[in-house]
Amino acid sequence: MDKLKQFFKDLVDHFQTGVSYMIPLVSASGLIVSIAVIGGGNGVWNQTSNIWGILRMIGQQGLGFIPVMIAAYISYSIADRPGLAPAFIVGLVSNKLGMGFIGGMVVGVLVGYLVYWLKKLPMPMSLISLKSIFIIPLTSVLIGGLVIFYVFSNPVRGMQNGLTSWLASISGSNKILVAAIIGAMMATDMGGPINKVAYTFSMASYTSGGYAISTACFIAIGIPPLIMALASFMGKKYYSQDEKENSTTALIMGIIATTEGAIPFAVSDPLAVIPSCMVGSGLASALNAFFGTTQKTALSTFMAAPFDSNILLYCLSIVIGVVVGAVMCNFLKKLMHRDQKVAAEAAAN
């Protein structure tokens, strides 16, 4: 039991190491996208014909690399430098399969411990020189890549198909419940397979004039980073220095509706952050559905407010969702902080 507790403690440390390396990527890419949107307006999302569109493209390329960075630097924390290159490669495979930042975390742990164990394998002296430059990279990429593809990709695809069918089956029922589910799904893995199911389903509804469902999706996109920006401001003692510094970037990314601003917080503490973002986003979407407001653009969160049928109620839904999510996140962190303190005191006695 003690070994298991130590394993999970070490795992948290590895996740936090991954976050510390990832935050500059999130900050730089997110701020570049923000500058592009501020300078070029919402038209920058679909073009590269001017400097603003090019800046948007550069920033989005960086944000798309987040899962790969997570994988590489969690693996680096576990296995040191030999874990970097294999995790970059397998992380790219995971990203190609649309597994999002959670996939990056899985890859980092899988490849990191695989390389760690391979480093400890005894080998003849004649092979020692090949161990670090050939045997470990080749073996870890082969095993890690095949495991991600054959073990994880089929269940992910099956889950996506099942969720799509389920959403279709409930779309004609209670609109508030459907909105809450769509909003929560958007915040579950922040660009991963569950998020993509909700977004794709909502876009299909949008193109056919189902603006209630598309509004529930679009309003939720920027809420996770707004939740984490507010939570880190309200409860500074629960956040690392890196997270506190990243809160400004998260705020800006939330305002321009870029979900990835919350990913560093989610990787560092998924048990507190992900449920809180799901509740806050789901609540905002449900409240907006209850108020009966819709918007007919493909814009998101505060960016869509001027085009909503009732700006005041739309913004009120966002604010309530953000506040509830932030309070819940800090409450969960407080509980875990208290439990860790009690456990430490018990161990000392």
Tab-separated table of C-alpha atoms in Angstrom:
chain	number	residue	atom	x	y	z
A	1	MET	CA	0.000	0.000	0.000
A	2	ASP	CA	2.856	2.375	0.853
A	3	LYS	CA	4.469	1.641	-2.517
A	4	LEU	CA	1.191	2.387	-4.301
A	5	LYS	CA	0.823	5.702	-2.443
A	6	GLN	CA	4.395	6.596	-3.346
A	7	PHE	CA	3.739	5.719	-6.990
A	8	PHE	CA	0.782	8.106	-7.175
A	9	LYS	CA	2.718	10.801	-5.315
A	10	ASP	CA	5.531	10.461	-7.840
A	11	LEU	CA	2.989	10.530	-10.658
A	12	VAL	CA	1.644	13.890	-9.464
A	13	ASP	CA	5.222	15.221	-9.436
A	14	HIS	CA	5.737	13.976	-12.996
A	15	PHE	CA	2.522	15.679	-14.135
A	16	GLN	CA	3.620	18.940	-12.540
A	17	THR	CA	6.981	18.713	-14.291
A	18	GLY	CA	5.127	18.305	-17.581
A	19	VAL	CA	3.057	21.385	-16.755
A	20	SER	CA	6.108	23.512	-15.964
A	21	TYR	CA	7.562	22.796	-19.424
A	22	MET	CA	4.189	23.193	-21.156
A	23	ILE	CA	3.148	26.574	-19.740
A	24	PRO	CA	5.509	28.659	-21.959
A	25	LEU	CA	4.044	26.915	-25.011
A	26	VAL	CA	0.482	27.644	-23.869
A	27	SER	CA	1.321	31.249	-22.993
A	28	ALA	CA	3.139	32.047	-26.227
A	29	SER	CA	0.668	30.293	-28.520
A	30	GLY	CA	-2.404	31.518	-26.677
A	31	LEU	CA	-1.262	35.125	-26.635
A	32	ILE	CA	-0.388	35.017	-30.333
A	33	VAL	CA	-3.910	33.775	-31.091
A	34	SER	CA	-5.284	36.513	-28.838
A	35	ILE	CA	-3.317	39.217	-30.666
A	36	ALA	CA	-4.573	37.832	-33.995
A	37	VAL	CA	-8.223	37.932	-32.894
A	38	ILE	CA	-7.903	41.404	-31.352
A	39	GLY	CA	-6.196	42.768	-34.450
A	40	GLY	CA	-8.079	40.943	-37.168
A	41	GLY	CA	-11.459	40.170	-35.644
A	42	ASN	CA	-13.262	36.863	-35.850
A	43	GLY	CA	-12.549	36.519	-39.572
A	44	VAL	CA	-8.991	35.381	-38.791
A	45	TRP	CA	-10.165	31.849	-37.913
A	46	ASN	CA	-10.698	30.851	-41.535
A	47	GLN	CA	-8.019	32.645	-43.519
A	48	THR	CA	-4.277	33.319	-43.815
A	49	SER	CA	-4.466	36.147	-46.342
A	50	ASN	CA	-3.111	38.814	-43.972
A	51	ILE	CA	-0.812	39.125	-40.963
A	52	TRP	CA	-3.635	38.474	-38.492
A	53	GLY	CA	-4.626	35.245	-40.171
A	54	ILE	CA	-0.990	34.144	-40.283
A	55	LEU	CA	-0.556	34.924	-36.573
A	56	ARG	CA	-3.703	32.921	-35.799
A	57	MET	CA	-2.307	29.978	-37.760
A	58	ILE	CA	1.047	30.168	-35.927
A	59	GLY	CA	-0.659	30.269	-32.530
A	60	GLN	CA	-3.022	27.425	-33.348
A	61	GLN	CA	-0.124	25.255	-34.477
A	62	GLY	CA	1.455	25.780	-31.076
A	63	LEU	CA	-1.769	24.994	-29.211
A	64	GLY	CA	-2.169	21.833	-31.264
A	65	PHE	CA	1.245	20.698	-30.017
A	66	ILE	CA	0.182	20.763	-26.337
A	67	PRO	CA	-0.606	17.011	-26.024
A	68	VAL	CA	2.779	16.132	-27.544
A	69	MET	CA	4.611	18.418	-25.111
A	70	ILE	CA	2.691	16.910	-22.207
A	71	ALA	CA	3.685	13.401	-23.288
A	72	ALA	CA	7.347	14.265	-23.833
A	73	TYR	CA	8.001	16.076	-20.564
A	74	ILE	CA	6.066	13.704	-18.320
A	75	SER	CA	8.174	10.955	-19.863
A	76	TYR	CA	11.302	13.088	-19.346
A	77	SER	CA	10.425	13.498	-15.675
A	78	ILE	CA	10.114	9.710	-15.291
A	79	ALA	CA	13.011	8.488	-17.419
A	80	ASP	CA	15.233	11.544	-17.948
A	81	ARG	CA	16.509	12.433	-21.441
A	82	PRO	CA	16.073	8.948	-22.993
A	83	GLY	CA	12.311	9.353	-22.459
A	84	LEU	CA	12.015	12.517	-24.556
A	85	ALA	CA	12.294	11.402	-28.193
A	86	PRO	CA	10.140	8.254	-27.907
A	87	ALA	CA	7.383	10.197	-26.119
A	88	PHE	CA	7.477	12.939	-28.764
A	89	ILE	CA	6.912	10.324	-31.477
A	90	VAL	CA	4.216	8.344	-29.662
A	91	GLY	CA	2.646	11.629	-28.531
A	92	LEU	CA	2.319	12.646	-32.179
A	93	VAL	CA	0.560	9.335	-32.867
A	94	SER	CA	-1.830	9.960	-29.966
A	95	ASN	CA	-2.468	13.507	-31.183
A	96	LYS	CA	-3.165	12.234	-34.701
A	97	LEU	CA	-5.764	9.883	-33.214
A	98	GLY	CA	-7.455	12.861	-31.530
A	99	MET	CA	-6.876	11.694	-27.964
A	100	GLY	CA	-6.266	15.212	-26.624
A	101	PHE	CA	-4.290	16.177	-23.528
A	102	ILE	CA	-5.487	13.098	-21.617
A	103	GLY	CA	-3.951	10.985	-24.367
A	104	GLY	CA	-0.741	12.969	-23.908
A	105	MET	CA	-0.747	12.156	-20.203
A	106	VAL	CA	-1.295	8.444	-20.956
A	107	VAL	CA	1.560	8.450	-23.464
A	108	GLY	CA	3.897	10.246	-21.066
A	109	VAL	CA	3.316	7.696	-18.306
A	110	LEU	CA	3.384	4.687	-20.662
A	111	VAL	CA	6.549	5.630	-22.526
A	112	GLY	CA	8.261	7.106	-19.480
A	113	TYR	CA	7.992	3.950	-17.395
A	114	LEU	CA	8.756	1.761	-20.405
A	115	VAL	CA	12.022	3.634	-20.980
A	116	TYR	CA	12.741	3.635	-17.236
A	117	TRP	CA	12.480	-0.155	-17.109
A	118	LEU	CA	14.443	-0.612	-20.338
A	119	LYS	CA	17.280	1.445	-18.873
A	120	LYS	CA	17.502	-1.018	-15.993
A	121	LEU	CA	17.663	-4.136	-18.170
A	122	PRO	CA	21.084	-5.828	-17.971
A	123	MET	CA	22.847	-6.094	-21.315
A	124	PRO	CA	26.167	-7.469	-22.560
A	125	MET	CA	28.996	-4.948	-22.669
A	126	SER	CA	29.051	-5.238	-26.454
A	127	LEU	CA	25.517	-3.746	-26.602
A	128	ILE	CA	25.892	-1.015	-23.973
A	129	SER	CA	26.957	1.573	-26.543
A	130	LEU	CA	23.834	0.846	-28.618
A	131	LYS	CA	21.456	0.814	-25.658
A	132	SER	CA	20.725	4.533	-25.362
A	133	ILE	CA	20.936	5.528	-29.034
A	134	PHE	CA	19.242	2.553	-30.674
A	135	ILE	CA	17.741	-0.173	-28.471
A	136	ILE	CA	15.774	1.991	-26.012
A	137	PRO	CA	14.349	4.477	-28.583
A	138	LEU	CA	13.419	1.746	-31.075
A	139	THR	CA	11.839	-0.576	-28.500
A	140	SER	CA	9.906	2.130	-26.658
A	141	VAL	CA	8.553	3.733	-29.843
A	142	LEU	CA	7.513	0.353	-31.266
A	143	ILE	CA	5.795	-0.854	-28.092
A	144	GLY	CA	4.353	2.527	-27.112
A	145	GLY	CA	3.074	3.321	-30.606
A	146	LEU	CA	1.472	-0.089	-31.087
A	147	VAL	CA	-0.139	-0.002	-27.631
A	148	ILE	CA	-1.615	3.452	-28.281
A	149	PHE	CA	-2.907	2.406	-31.690
A	150	TYR	CA	-4.252	-1.064	-30.923
A	151	VAL	CA	-5.195	-0.759	-27.240
A	152	PHE	CA	-6.459	2.833	-27.030
A	153	SER	CA	-7.544	4.001	-30.505
A	154	ASN	CA	-10.353	1.464	-31.057
A	155	PRO	CA	-11.990	2.111	-27.648
A	156	VAL	CA	-11.708	5.863	-28.288
A	157	ARG	CA	-13.386	5.534	-31.688
A	158	GLY	CA	-16.042	3.260	-30.213
A	159	MET	CA	-16.693	5.759	-27.440
A	160	GLN	CA	-17.005	8.592	-29.959
A	161	ASN	CA	-19.498	6.654	-32.078
A	162	GLY	CA	-21.497	5.646	-28.996
A	163	LEU	CA	-21.614	9.193	-27.652
A	164	THR	CA	-22.696	10.562	-31.033
A	165	SER	CA	-25.548	8.051	-31.230
A	166	TRP	CA	-26.549	8.813	-27.636
A	167	LEU	CA	-26.626	12.566	-28.243
A	168	ALA	CA	-28.757	12.013	-31.319
A	169	SER	CA	-31.183	9.885	-29.307
A	170	ILE	CA	-31.689	12.507	-26.578
A	171	SER	CA	-31.591	15.637	-28.749
A	172	GLY	CA	-35.384	15.801	-28.929
A	173	SER	CA	-35.875	15.545	-25.163
A	174	ASN	CA	-35.464	18.169	-22.407
A	175	LYS	CA	-33.469	21.007	-23.978
A	176	ILE	CA	-31.980	22.088	-20.622
A	177	LEU	CA	-30.663	18.572	-19.925
A	178	VAL	CA	-29.215	18.285	-23.435
A	179	ALA	CA	-27.555	21.698	-23.094
A	180	ALA	CA	-26.026	20.713	-19.743
A	181	ILE	CA	-24.630	17.491	-21.241
A	182	ILE	CA	-23.200	19.286	-24.273
A	183	GLY	CA	-21.581	21.954	-22.078
A	184	ALA	CA	-20.070	19.384	-19.714
A	185	MET	CA	-18.725	17.300	-22.614
A	186	MET	CA	-16.984	20.358	-24.059
A	187	ALA	CA	-14.994	20.698	-20.819
A	188	THR	CA	-14.279	17.017	-20.168
A	189	ASP	CA	-11.080	16.585	-22.152
A	190	MET	CA	-10.691	20.058	-23.743
A	191	GLY	CA	-10.030	19.137	-27.355
A	192	GLY	CA	-9.993	15.363	-26.883
A	193	PRO	CA	-12.446	12.784	-28.251
A	194	ILE	CA	-15.373	13.647	-25.944
A	195	ASN	CA	-15.028	17.355	-26.721
A	196	LYS	CA	-14.889	16.575	-30.448
A	197	VAL	CA	-18.094	14.502	-30.299
A	198	ALA	CA	-19.994	17.373	-28.666
A	199	TYR	CA	-18.542	19.943	-31.062
A	200	THR	CA	-19.182	17.881	-34.207
A	201	PHE	CA	-22.729	17.075	-33.117
A	202	SER	CA	-23.380	20.741	-32.327
A	203	MET	CA	-21.979	21.909	-35.658
A	204	ALA	CA	-24.294	19.474	-37.437
A	205	SER	CA	-27.187	20.988	-35.483
A	206	TYR	CA	-25.970	24.482	-36.354
A	207	THR	CA	-25.905	23.797	-40.082
A	208	SER	CA	-29.480	22.480	-39.919
A	209	GLY	CA	-30.748	25.431	-37.873
A	210	GLY	CA	-30.629	23.819	-34.423
A	211	TYR	CA	-29.294	26.939	-32.732
A	212	ALA	CA	-30.264	25.897	-29.198
A	213	ILE	CA	-27.782	22.984	-29.284
A	214	SER	CA	-25.050	24.951	-31.063
A	215	THR	CA	-25.385	27.813	-28.564
A	216	ALA	CA	-25.005	25.335	-25.679
A	217	CYS	CA	-21.768	24.138	-27.254
A	218	PHE	CA	-20.324	27.521	-28.231
A	219	ILE	CA	-21.047	29.200	-24.896
A	220	ALA	CA	-19.029	26.516	-23.077
A	221	ILE	CA	-15.835	26.735	-25.139
A	222	GLY	CA	-14.148	29.573	-23.232
A	223	ILE	CA	-15.481	28.734	-19.773
A	224	PRO	CA	-12.762	26.295	-18.495
A	225	PRO	CA	-9.893	28.833	-18.762
A	226	LEU	CA	-12.120	31.532	-17.232
A	227	ILE	CA	-12.901	29.181	-14.337
A	228	MET	CA	-9.237	28.496	-13.714
A	229	ALA	CA	-8.255	32.167	-14.007
A	230	LEU	CA	-10.838	33.084	-11.355
A	231	ALA	CA	-10.049	30.055	-9.169
A	232	SER	CA	-6.325	30.811	-9.104
A	233	PHE	CA	-7.094	34.445	-8.230
A	234	MET	CA	-9.489	33.465	-5.416
A	235	GLY	CA	-7.349	30.686	-3.908
A	236	LYS	CA	-3.717	31.522	-4.569
A	237	LYS	CA	-2.412	29.116	-1.906
A	238	TYR	CA	-3.724	26.115	-3.857
A	239	TYR	CA	-1.730	26.908	-7.001
A	240	SER	CA	1.935	26.728	-7.935
A	241	GLN	CA	3.867	29.816	-8.962
A	242	ASP	CA	3.764	28.652	-12.585
A	243	GLU	CA	-0.025	28.279	-12.420
A	244	LYS	CA	-0.477	31.708	-10.852
A	245	GLU	CA	1.640	33.264	-13.584
A	246	ASN	CA	-0.376	31.378	-16.204
A	247	SER	CA	-3.692	32.682	-14.854
A	248	THR	CA	-3.453	35.904	-16.886
A	249	THR	CA	-2.947	33.912	-20.069
A	250	ALA	CA	-5.881	31.684	-19.097
A	251	LEU	CA	-8.066	34.777	-18.620
A	252	ILE	CA	-7.178	36.187	-22.036
A	253	MET	CA	-7.661	32.796	-23.699
A	254	GLY	CA	-11.014	32.431	-21.976
A	255	ILE	CA	-12.178	35.816	-23.236
A	256	ILE	CA	-11.324	34.886	-26.833
A	257	ALA	CA	-12.772	31.376	-26.263
A	258	THR	CA	-9.674	29.166	-26.449
A	259	THR	CA	-10.229	26.142	-24.207
A	260	GLU	CA	-6.572	25.122	-24.144
A	261	GLY	CA	-5.834	27.817	-21.568
A	262	ALA	CA	-7.159	25.458	-18.879
A	263	ILE	CA	-5.059	22.440	-19.882
A	264	PRO	CA	-1.995	23.215	-17.691
A	265	PHE	CA	-4.258	23.346	-14.640
A	266	ALA	CA	-6.046	20.135	-15.669
A	267	VAL	CA	-2.800	18.199	-16.142
A	268	SER	CA	-1.454	19.389	-12.802
A	269	ASP	CA	-4.596	18.428	-10.838
A	270	PRO	CA	-7.156	16.585	-12.997
A	271	LEU	CA	-9.279	15.358	-10.061
A	272	ALA	CA	-10.135	18.908	-8.982
A	273	VAL	CA	-10.004	20.800	-12.274
A	274	ILE	CA	-11.832	18.572	-14.764
A	275	PRO	CA	-15.015	17.965	-12.693
A	276	SER	CA	-15.170	21.670	-11.798
A	277	CYS	CA	-14.849	22.755	-15.426
A	278	MET	CA	-17.490	20.212	-16.442
A	279	VAL	CA	-19.926	21.483	-13.803
A	280	GLY	CA	-19.269	25.158	-14.578
A	281	SER	CA	-19.555	24.701	-18.353
A	282	GLY	CA	-22.591	22.435	-18.094
A	283	LEU	CA	-24.305	24.872	-15.732
A	284	ALA	CA	-23.685	27.842	-18.028
A	285	SER	CA	-25.075	25.957	-21.028
A	286	ALA	CA	-28.095	24.716	-19.040
A	287	LEU	CA	-28.887	28.148	-17.634
A	288	ASN	CA	-28.721	29.716	-21.067
A	289	ALA	CA	-31.083	27.027	-22.373
A	290	PHE	CA	-33.415	27.692	-19.433
A	291	PHE	CA	-33.419	31.409	-20.300
A	292	GLY	CA	-34.138	30.442	-23.906
A	293	THR	CA	-31.512	32.638	-25.545
A	294	THR	CA	-29.720	31.629	-28.748
A	295	GLN	CA	-27.165	33.082	-31.109
A	296	LYS	CA	-26.855	32.226	-34.796
A	297	THR	CA	-23.119	32.707	-35.292
A	298	ALA	CA	-20.283	30.202	-34.872
A	299	LEU	CA	-18.615	32.492	-32.299
A	300	SER	CA	-18.004	31.372	-28.736
A	301	THR	CA	-18.545	32.502	-25.126
A	302	PHE	CA	-18.149	36.293	-24.681
A	303	MET	CA	-17.226	36.754	-28.359
A	304	ALA	CA	-20.782	35.724	-29.295
A	305	ALA	CA	-22.536	37.912	-26.702
A	306	PRO	CA	-23.321	40.851	-29.054
A	307	PHE	CA	-25.148	38.459	-31.392
A	308	ASP	CA	-27.262	36.676	-28.783
A	309	SER	CA	-31.015	37.171	-28.547
A	310	ASN	CA	-30.622	38.400	-24.946
A	311	ILE	CA	-27.126	39.655	-24.160
A	312	LEU	CA	-27.740	40.187	-20.445
A	313	LEU	CA	-29.079	36.679	-19.741
A	314	TYR	CA	-26.411	35.109	-21.965
A	315	CYS	CA	-23.600	36.856	-20.066
A	316	LEU	CA	-25.269	36.073	-16.729
A	317	SER	CA	-25.201	32.358	-17.627
A	318	ILE	CA	-21.464	32.569	-18.307
A	319	VAL	CA	-20.708	34.454	-15.098
A	320	ILE	CA	-22.689	32.023	-12.922
A	321	GLY	CA	-21.035	29.003	-14.567
A	322	VAL	CA	-17.541	30.489	-14.104
A	323	VAL	CA	-18.104	31.437	-10.457
A	324	VAL	CA	-19.610	28.056	-9.524
A	325	GLY	CA	-16.813	26.194	-11.322
A	326	ALA	CA	-14.105	28.273	-9.621
A	327	VAL	CA	-15.617	27.861	-6.148
A	328	MET	CA	-16.008	24.103	-6.680
A	329	CYS	CA	-12.415	23.740	-7.894
A	330	ASN	CA	-10.975	25.504	-4.855
A	331	PHE	CA	-13.282	23.548	-2.536
A	332	LEU	CA	-12.004	20.268	-4.004
A	333	LYS	CA	-8.419	21.468	-3.708
A	334	LYS	CA	-9.070	22.446	-0.094
A	335	LEU	CA	-10.416	18.965	0.670
A	336	MET	CA	-7.409	17.270	-0.926
A	337	HIS	CA	-5.021	19.678	0.766
A	338	ARG	CA	-6.635	18.889	4.135
A	339	ASP	CA	-6.477	15.127	3.492
A	340	GLN	CA	-2.801	15.360	2.553
A	341	LYS	CA	-2.088	17.362	5.708
A	342	VAL	CA	-3.926	14.821	7.897
A	343	ALA	CA	-2.063	11.954	6.220
A	344	ALA	CA	1.288	13.689	6.749
A	345	GLU	CA	0.529	14.305	10.428
A	346	ALA	CA	-0.540	10.668	10.878
A	347	ALA	CA	2.666	9.442	9.251
A	348	ALA	CA	4.733	11.702	11.506
A	349	ASN	CA	3.057	10.255	14.589
